[in-house]
CSV table of C-alpha atoms in Angstrom, one decimal:
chain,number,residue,atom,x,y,z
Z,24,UNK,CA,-5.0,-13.2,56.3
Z,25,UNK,CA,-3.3,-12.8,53.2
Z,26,UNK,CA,-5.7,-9.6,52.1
Z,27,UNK,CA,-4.3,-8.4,55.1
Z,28,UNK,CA,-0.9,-8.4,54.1
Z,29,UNK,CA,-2.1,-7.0,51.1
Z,30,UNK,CA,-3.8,-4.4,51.7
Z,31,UNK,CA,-0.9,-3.1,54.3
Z,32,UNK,CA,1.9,-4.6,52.5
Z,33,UNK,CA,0.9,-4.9,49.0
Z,34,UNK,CA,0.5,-7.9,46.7
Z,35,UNK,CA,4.0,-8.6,46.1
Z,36,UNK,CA,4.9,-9.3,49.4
Z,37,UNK,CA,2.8,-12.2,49.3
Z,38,UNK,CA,4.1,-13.3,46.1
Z,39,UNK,CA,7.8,-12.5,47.3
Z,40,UNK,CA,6.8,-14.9,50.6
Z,41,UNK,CA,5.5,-18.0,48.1
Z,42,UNK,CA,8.7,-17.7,45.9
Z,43,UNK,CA,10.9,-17.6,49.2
Z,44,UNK,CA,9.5,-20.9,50.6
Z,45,UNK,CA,10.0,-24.5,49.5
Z,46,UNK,CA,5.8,-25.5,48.9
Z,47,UNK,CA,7.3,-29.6,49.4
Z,48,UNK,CA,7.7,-28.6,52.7
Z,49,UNK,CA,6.0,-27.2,55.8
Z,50,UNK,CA,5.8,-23.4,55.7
Z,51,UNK,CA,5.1,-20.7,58.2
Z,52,UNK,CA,3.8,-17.7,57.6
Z,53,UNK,CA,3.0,-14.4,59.9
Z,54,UNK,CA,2.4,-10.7,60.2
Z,55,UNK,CA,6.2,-10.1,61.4
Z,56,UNK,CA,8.1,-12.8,59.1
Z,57,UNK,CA,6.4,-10.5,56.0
Z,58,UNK,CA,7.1,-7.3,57.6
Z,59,UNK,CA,10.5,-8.1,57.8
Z,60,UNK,CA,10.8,-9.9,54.1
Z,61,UNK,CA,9.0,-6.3,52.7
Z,62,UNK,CA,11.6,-4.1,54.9
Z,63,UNK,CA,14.4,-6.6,54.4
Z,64,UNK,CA,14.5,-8.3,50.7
Z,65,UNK,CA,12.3,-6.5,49.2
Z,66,UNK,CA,13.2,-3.0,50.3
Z,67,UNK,CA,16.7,-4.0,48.8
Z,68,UNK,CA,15.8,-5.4,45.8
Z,69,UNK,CA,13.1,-2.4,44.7
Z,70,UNK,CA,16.3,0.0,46.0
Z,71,UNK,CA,18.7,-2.1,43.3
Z,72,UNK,CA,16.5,-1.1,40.5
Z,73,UNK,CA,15.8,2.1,41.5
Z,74,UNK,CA,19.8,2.5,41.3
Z,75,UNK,CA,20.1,0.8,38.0
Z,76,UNK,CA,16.9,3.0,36.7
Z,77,UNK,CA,18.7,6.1,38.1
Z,78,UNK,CA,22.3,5.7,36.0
Z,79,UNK,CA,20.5,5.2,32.9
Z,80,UNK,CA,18.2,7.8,33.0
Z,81,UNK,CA,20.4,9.6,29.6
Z,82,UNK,CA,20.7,6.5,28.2
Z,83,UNK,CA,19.3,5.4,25.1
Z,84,UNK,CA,19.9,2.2,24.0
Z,85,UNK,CA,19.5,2.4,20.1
Z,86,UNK,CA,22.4,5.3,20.0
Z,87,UNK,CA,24.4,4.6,23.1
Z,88,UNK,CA,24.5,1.1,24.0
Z,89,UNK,CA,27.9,-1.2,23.2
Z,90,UNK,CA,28.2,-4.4,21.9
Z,91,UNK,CA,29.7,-6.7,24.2
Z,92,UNK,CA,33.2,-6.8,22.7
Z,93,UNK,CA,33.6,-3.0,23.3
Z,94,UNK,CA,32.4,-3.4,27.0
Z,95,UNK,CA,35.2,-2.5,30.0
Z,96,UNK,CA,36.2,-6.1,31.3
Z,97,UNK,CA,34.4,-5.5,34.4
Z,98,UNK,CA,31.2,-4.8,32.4
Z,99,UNK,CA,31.8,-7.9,30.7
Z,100,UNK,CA,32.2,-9.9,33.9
Z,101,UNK,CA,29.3,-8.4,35.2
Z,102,UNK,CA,27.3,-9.7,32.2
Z,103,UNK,CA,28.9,-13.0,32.2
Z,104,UNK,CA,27.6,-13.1,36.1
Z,105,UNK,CA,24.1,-12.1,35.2
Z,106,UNK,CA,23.7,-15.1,31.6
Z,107,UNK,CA,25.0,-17.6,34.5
Z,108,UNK,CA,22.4,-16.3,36.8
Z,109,UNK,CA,19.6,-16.8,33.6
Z,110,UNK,CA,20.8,-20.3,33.1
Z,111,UNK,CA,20.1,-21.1,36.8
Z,112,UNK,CA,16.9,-19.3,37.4
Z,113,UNK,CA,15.2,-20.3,33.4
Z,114,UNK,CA,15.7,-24.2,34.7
Z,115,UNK,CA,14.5,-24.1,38.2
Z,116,UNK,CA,11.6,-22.0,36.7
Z,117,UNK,CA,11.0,-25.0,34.4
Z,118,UNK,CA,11.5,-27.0,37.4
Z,119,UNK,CA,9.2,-25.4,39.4
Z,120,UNK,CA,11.9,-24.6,41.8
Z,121,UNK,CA,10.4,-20.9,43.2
Z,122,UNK,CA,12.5,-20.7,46.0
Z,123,UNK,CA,16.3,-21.3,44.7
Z,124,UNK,CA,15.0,-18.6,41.9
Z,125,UNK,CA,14.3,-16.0,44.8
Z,126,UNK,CA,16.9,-17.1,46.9
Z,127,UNK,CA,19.6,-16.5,43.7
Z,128,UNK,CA,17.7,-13.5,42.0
Z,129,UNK,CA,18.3,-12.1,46.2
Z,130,UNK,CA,21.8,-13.1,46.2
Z,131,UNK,CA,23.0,-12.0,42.5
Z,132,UNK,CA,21.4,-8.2,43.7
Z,133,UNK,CA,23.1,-7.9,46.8
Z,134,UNK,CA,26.0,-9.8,46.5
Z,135,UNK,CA,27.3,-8.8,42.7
Z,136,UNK,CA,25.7,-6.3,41.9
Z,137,UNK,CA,25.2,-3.5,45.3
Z,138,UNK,CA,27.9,-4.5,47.3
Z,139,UNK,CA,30.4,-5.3,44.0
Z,140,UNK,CA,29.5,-4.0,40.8
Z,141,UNK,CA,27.6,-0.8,41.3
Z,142,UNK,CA,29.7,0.1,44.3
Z,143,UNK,CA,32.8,0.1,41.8
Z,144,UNK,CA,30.9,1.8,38.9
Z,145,UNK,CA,29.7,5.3,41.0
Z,146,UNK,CA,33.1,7.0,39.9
Z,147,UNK,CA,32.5,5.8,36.6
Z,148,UNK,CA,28.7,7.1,36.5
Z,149,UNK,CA,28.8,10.5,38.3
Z,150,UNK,CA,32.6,12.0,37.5
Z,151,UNK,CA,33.1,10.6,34.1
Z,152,UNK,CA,31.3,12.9,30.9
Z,153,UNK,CA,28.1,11.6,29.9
Z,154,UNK,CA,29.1,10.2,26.5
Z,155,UNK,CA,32.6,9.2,27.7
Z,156,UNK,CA,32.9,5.3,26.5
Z,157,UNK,CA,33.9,3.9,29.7
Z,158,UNK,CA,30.7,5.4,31.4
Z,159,UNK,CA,28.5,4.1,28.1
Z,160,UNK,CA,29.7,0.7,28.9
Z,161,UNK,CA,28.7,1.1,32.4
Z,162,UNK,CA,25.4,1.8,31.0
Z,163,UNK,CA,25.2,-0.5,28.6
Z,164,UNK,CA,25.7,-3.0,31.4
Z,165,UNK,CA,23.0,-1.8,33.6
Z,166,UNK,CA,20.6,-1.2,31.0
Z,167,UNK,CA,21.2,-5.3,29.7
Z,168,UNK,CA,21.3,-6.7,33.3
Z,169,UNK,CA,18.0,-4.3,34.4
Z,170,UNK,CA,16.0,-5.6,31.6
Z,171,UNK,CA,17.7,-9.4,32.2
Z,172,UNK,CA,16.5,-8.8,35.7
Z,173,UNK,CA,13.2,-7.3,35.7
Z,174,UNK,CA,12.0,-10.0,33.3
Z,175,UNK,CA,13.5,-12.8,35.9
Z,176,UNK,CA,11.3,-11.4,38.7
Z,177,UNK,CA,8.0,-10.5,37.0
Z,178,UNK,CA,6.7,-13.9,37.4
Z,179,UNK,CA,6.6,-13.3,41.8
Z,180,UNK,CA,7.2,-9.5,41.5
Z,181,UNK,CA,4.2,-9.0,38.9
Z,182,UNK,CA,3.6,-4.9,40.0
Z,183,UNK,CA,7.0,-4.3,41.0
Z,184,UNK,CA,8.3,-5.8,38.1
Z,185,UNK,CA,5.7,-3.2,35.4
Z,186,UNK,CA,6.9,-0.6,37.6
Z,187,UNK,CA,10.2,-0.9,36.4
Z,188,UNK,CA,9.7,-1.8,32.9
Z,189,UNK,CA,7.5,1.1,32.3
Z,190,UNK,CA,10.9,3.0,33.1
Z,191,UNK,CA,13.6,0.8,31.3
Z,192,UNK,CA,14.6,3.0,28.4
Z,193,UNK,CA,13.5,1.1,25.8
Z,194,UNK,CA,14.3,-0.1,22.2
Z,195,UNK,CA,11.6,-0.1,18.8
Z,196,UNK,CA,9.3,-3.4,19.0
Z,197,UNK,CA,10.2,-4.2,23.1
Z,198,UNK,CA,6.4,-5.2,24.5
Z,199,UNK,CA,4.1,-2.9,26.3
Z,200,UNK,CA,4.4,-4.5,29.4
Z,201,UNK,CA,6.9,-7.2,31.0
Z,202,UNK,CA,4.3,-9.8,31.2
Z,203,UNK,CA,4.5,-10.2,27.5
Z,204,UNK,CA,8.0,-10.5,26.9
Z,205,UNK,CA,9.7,-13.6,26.9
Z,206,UNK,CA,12.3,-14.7,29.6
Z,207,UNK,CA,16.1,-13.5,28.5
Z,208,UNK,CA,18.2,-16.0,27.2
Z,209,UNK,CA,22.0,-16.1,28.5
Z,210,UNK,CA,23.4,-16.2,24.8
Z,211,UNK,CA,22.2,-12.9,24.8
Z,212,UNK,CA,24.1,-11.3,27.4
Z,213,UNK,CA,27.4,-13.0,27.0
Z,214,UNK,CA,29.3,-15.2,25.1
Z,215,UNK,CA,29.4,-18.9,26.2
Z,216,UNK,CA,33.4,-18.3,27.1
């Protein structure tokens, strides 16, 4: 059964289905409960970072990113948003607690960032000039919480999860692939206050 799903589906469907589900308790698994996780969640999710890919396509970090203090508020918030979300998911990783990371990581992407933040940010990204400061701090933002992101997910989203790194404009001495770099630490994104 699950080289079913696989092979018509693809790999991370099943690993999306075993991070959704509480393993302390009974689960249930079929053909149409993973067709609809792949066109529902997933479908969502891969269409997220397909968005956040797209707006930083002229990007490049080592000349164009901001530091924090020089981010629009709303860039900071957004940031701020995704250090809380690290905190979470790093201790219910450490707690083996798979399904409160999927069911946050799915929440954070559709909730703050698709329906709130990058539904504001479009003016920003397609009207304002491409090295306008406002519209680099957009960036800045999505390049920071994409890479915060990606790295969250690789662990149940392994090929999705290269798929997007291989794409992530990158900076000198970031790993090959995702599966070698270590988790993102909140401090990183934002400051504590």
């Amino acid at each position: 059964y699950p080289s079913e799903v696989a092979d018509q589906l693809g790999a991370d469907i099943i690993r999306l289905w075993v991070a959704s589900v509480d393993f302390r308790e009974d689960v249930v698994a079929s053909m149409p409960l993973m067709k609809r996780l792949a066109e529902d969640i997933y479908r969502k999710l891969r269409n997220t970072f397909r968005f956040l890919l797209g707006n930083i396509g002229d990007f490049n970090p080592a000349t164009d990113a901001l530091p924090f203090e020089q981010l629009g508020p709303r860039d900071q918030y957004s940031l701020a948003r995704t250090a809380e979300l690290t905190d979470k998911v790093l201790r219910w990783y450490d707690g083996m607690e798979f399904h409160r990371v999927y069911h946050a990581i799915n929440e954070f992407s559709t909730s703050d960032l698709s329906a709130t933040y990058l539904d504001v940010l479009k003016d920003r990204m397609y009207i304002f000039a491409p090295n306008d400061p406002a519209r680099r701090s957009a960036q800045t933002a999505i390049w920071r919480i994409t890479d915060t992101l990606v790295r969250l997910v690789a662990p149940y989203l392994s090929f999705t999860a290269e798929e997007v790194w291989k794409y992530l404009p990158t900076v000198e001495g970031r790993e090959p692939s995702v599966h070698l770099a270590l988790f993102p630490r909140p401090e990183n994104l934002a400051p504590d206050d």
